[in-house]
Tab-separated table of C-alpha atoms in Angstrom:
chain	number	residue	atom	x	y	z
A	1	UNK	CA	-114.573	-54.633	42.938
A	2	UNK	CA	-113.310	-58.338	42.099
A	3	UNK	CA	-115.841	-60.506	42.722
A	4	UNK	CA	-116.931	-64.637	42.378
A	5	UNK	CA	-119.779	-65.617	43.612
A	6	UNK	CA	-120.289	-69.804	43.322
A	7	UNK	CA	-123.798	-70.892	43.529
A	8	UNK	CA	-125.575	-74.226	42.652
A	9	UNK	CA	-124.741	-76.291	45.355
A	10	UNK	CA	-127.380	-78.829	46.621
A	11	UNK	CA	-127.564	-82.297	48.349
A	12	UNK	CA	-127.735	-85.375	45.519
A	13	UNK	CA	-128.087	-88.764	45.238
A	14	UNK	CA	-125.124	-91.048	44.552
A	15	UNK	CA	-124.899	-91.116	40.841
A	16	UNK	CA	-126.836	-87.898	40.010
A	17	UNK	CA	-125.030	-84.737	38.290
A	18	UNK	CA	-124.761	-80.855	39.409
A	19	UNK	CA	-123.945	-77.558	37.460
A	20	UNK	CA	-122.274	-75.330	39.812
A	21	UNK	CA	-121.780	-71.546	38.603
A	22	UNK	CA	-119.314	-68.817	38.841
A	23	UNK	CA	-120.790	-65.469	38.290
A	24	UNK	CA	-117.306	-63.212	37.432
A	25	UNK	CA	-117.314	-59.044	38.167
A	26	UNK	CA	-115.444	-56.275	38.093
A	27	UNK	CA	-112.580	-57.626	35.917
A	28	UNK	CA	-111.854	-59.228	32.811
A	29	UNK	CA	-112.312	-62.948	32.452
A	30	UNK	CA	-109.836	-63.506	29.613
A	31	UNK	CA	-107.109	-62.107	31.636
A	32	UNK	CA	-107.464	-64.855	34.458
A	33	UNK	CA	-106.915	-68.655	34.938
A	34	UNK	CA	-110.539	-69.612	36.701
A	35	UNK	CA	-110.305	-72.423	39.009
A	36	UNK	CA	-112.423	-74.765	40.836
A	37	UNK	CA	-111.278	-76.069	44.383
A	38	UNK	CA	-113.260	-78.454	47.056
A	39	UNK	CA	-112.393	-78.618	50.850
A	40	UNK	CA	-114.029	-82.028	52.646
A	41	UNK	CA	-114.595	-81.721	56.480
A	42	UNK	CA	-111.100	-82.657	57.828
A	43	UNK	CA	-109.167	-82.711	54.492
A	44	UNK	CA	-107.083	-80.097	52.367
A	45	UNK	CA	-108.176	-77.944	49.559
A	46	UNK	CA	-107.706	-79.473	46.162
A	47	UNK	CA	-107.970	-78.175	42.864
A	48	UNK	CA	-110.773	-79.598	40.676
A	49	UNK	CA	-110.858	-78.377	37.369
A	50	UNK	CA	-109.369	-75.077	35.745
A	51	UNK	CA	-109.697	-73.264	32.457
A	52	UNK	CA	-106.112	-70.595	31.513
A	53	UNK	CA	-105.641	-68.115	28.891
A	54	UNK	CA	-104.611	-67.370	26.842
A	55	UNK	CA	-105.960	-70.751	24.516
A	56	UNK	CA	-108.405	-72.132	27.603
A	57	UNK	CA	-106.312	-74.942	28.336
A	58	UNK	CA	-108.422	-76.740	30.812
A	59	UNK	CA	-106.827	-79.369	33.667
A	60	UNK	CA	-108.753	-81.474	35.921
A	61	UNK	CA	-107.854	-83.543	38.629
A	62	UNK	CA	-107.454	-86.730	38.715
A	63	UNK	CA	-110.225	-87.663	40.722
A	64	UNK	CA	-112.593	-86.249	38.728
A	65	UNK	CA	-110.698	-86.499	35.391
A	66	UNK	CA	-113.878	-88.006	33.123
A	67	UNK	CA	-116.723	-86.728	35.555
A	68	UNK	CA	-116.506	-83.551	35.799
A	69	UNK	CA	-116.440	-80.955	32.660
A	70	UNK	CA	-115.362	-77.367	33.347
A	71	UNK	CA	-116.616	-74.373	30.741
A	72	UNK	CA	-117.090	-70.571	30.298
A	73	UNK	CA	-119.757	-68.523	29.094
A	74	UNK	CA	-118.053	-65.433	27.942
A	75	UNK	CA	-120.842	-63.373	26.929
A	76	UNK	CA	-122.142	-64.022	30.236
A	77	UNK	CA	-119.170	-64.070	32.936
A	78	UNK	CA	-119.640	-67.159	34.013
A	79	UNK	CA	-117.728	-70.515	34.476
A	80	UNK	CA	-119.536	-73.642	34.819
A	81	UNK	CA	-118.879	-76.607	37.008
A	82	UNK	CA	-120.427	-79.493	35.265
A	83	UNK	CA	-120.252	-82.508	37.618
A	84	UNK	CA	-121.604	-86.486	36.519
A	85	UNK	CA	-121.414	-89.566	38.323
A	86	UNK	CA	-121.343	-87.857	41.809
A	87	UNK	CA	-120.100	-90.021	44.835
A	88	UNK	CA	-120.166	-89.383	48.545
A	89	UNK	CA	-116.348	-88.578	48.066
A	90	UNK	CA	-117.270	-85.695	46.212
A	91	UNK	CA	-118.850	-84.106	49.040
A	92	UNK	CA	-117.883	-80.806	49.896
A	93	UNK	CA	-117.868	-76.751	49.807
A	94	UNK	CA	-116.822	-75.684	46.157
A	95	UNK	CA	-114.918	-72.335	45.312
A	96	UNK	CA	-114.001	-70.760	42.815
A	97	UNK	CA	-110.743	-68.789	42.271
A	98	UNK	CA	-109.480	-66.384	39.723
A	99	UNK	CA	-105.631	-65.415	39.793
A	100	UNK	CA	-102.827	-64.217	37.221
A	101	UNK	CA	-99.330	-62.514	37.216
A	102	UNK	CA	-99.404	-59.182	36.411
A	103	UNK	CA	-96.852	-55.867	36.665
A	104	UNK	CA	-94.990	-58.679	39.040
A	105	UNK	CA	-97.123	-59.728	41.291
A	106	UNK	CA	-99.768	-62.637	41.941
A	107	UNK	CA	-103.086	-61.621	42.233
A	108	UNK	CA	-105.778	-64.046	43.655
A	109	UNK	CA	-109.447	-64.197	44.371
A	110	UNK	CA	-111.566	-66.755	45.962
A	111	UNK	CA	-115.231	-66.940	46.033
A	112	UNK	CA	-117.449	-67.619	49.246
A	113	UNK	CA	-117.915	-71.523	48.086
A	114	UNK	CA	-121.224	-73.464	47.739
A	115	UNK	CA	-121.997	-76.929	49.499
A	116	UNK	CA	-121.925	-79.973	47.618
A	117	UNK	CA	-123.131	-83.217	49.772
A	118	UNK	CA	-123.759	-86.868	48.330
A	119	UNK	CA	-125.207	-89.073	50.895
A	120	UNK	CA	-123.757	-92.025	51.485
């Protein structure tokens, strides 16, 4: 009854931007840090950007630190993926992720991902 689903992905052109999405159900947004990750062919997960309660302190990483903007749409449900200045680096699948502690224990959900590819 937790669910992400990503979607947004597309194929574009060294320089171009992308909103990505991250349609939230079956629990309260609030309550969770929301998280984007990438995965490149051949290379690790990494975190991207992420917005926690309970003030929305957002982090990026630093390799999109300046490019990339992460925000919510409460009303909504959805998190946003704002991406600028897009590189062939950036290539990849996208997830998102929402996870918290709560009555001692971690709980963690991933979404499906959506493809992100700038030729080089």
């Amino acid at each position: 009854q937790v669910t992400l689903m990503e979607s947004g992905g597309d194929s574009v052109q060294a320089g171009g931007s992308l909103r990505l999405s991250c349609a939230i159900g079956g629990f309260t947004f609030r309550n969770y840090t929301i998280s984007w990750h990438r995965q490149a062919l051949g290379k690790v997960r990494e975190l991207v950007a992420s917005v926690a309660p309970p003030d929305d302190t957002i982090t990026y990483g630093a390799s999109v630190e300046g490019r990339f903007f992460i925000s919510r749409d409460s009303y909504k449900n959805i998190v946003y993926l704002h991406m600028n200045m897009l590189t062939p680096d950036d290539t990849g699948v996208y997830f998102c992720r929402a996870d918290r502690f709560y009555n001692g224990r971690h709980w963690e959900y991933w979404g499906q991902g959506t493809r992100v590819t700038v030729p080089s």
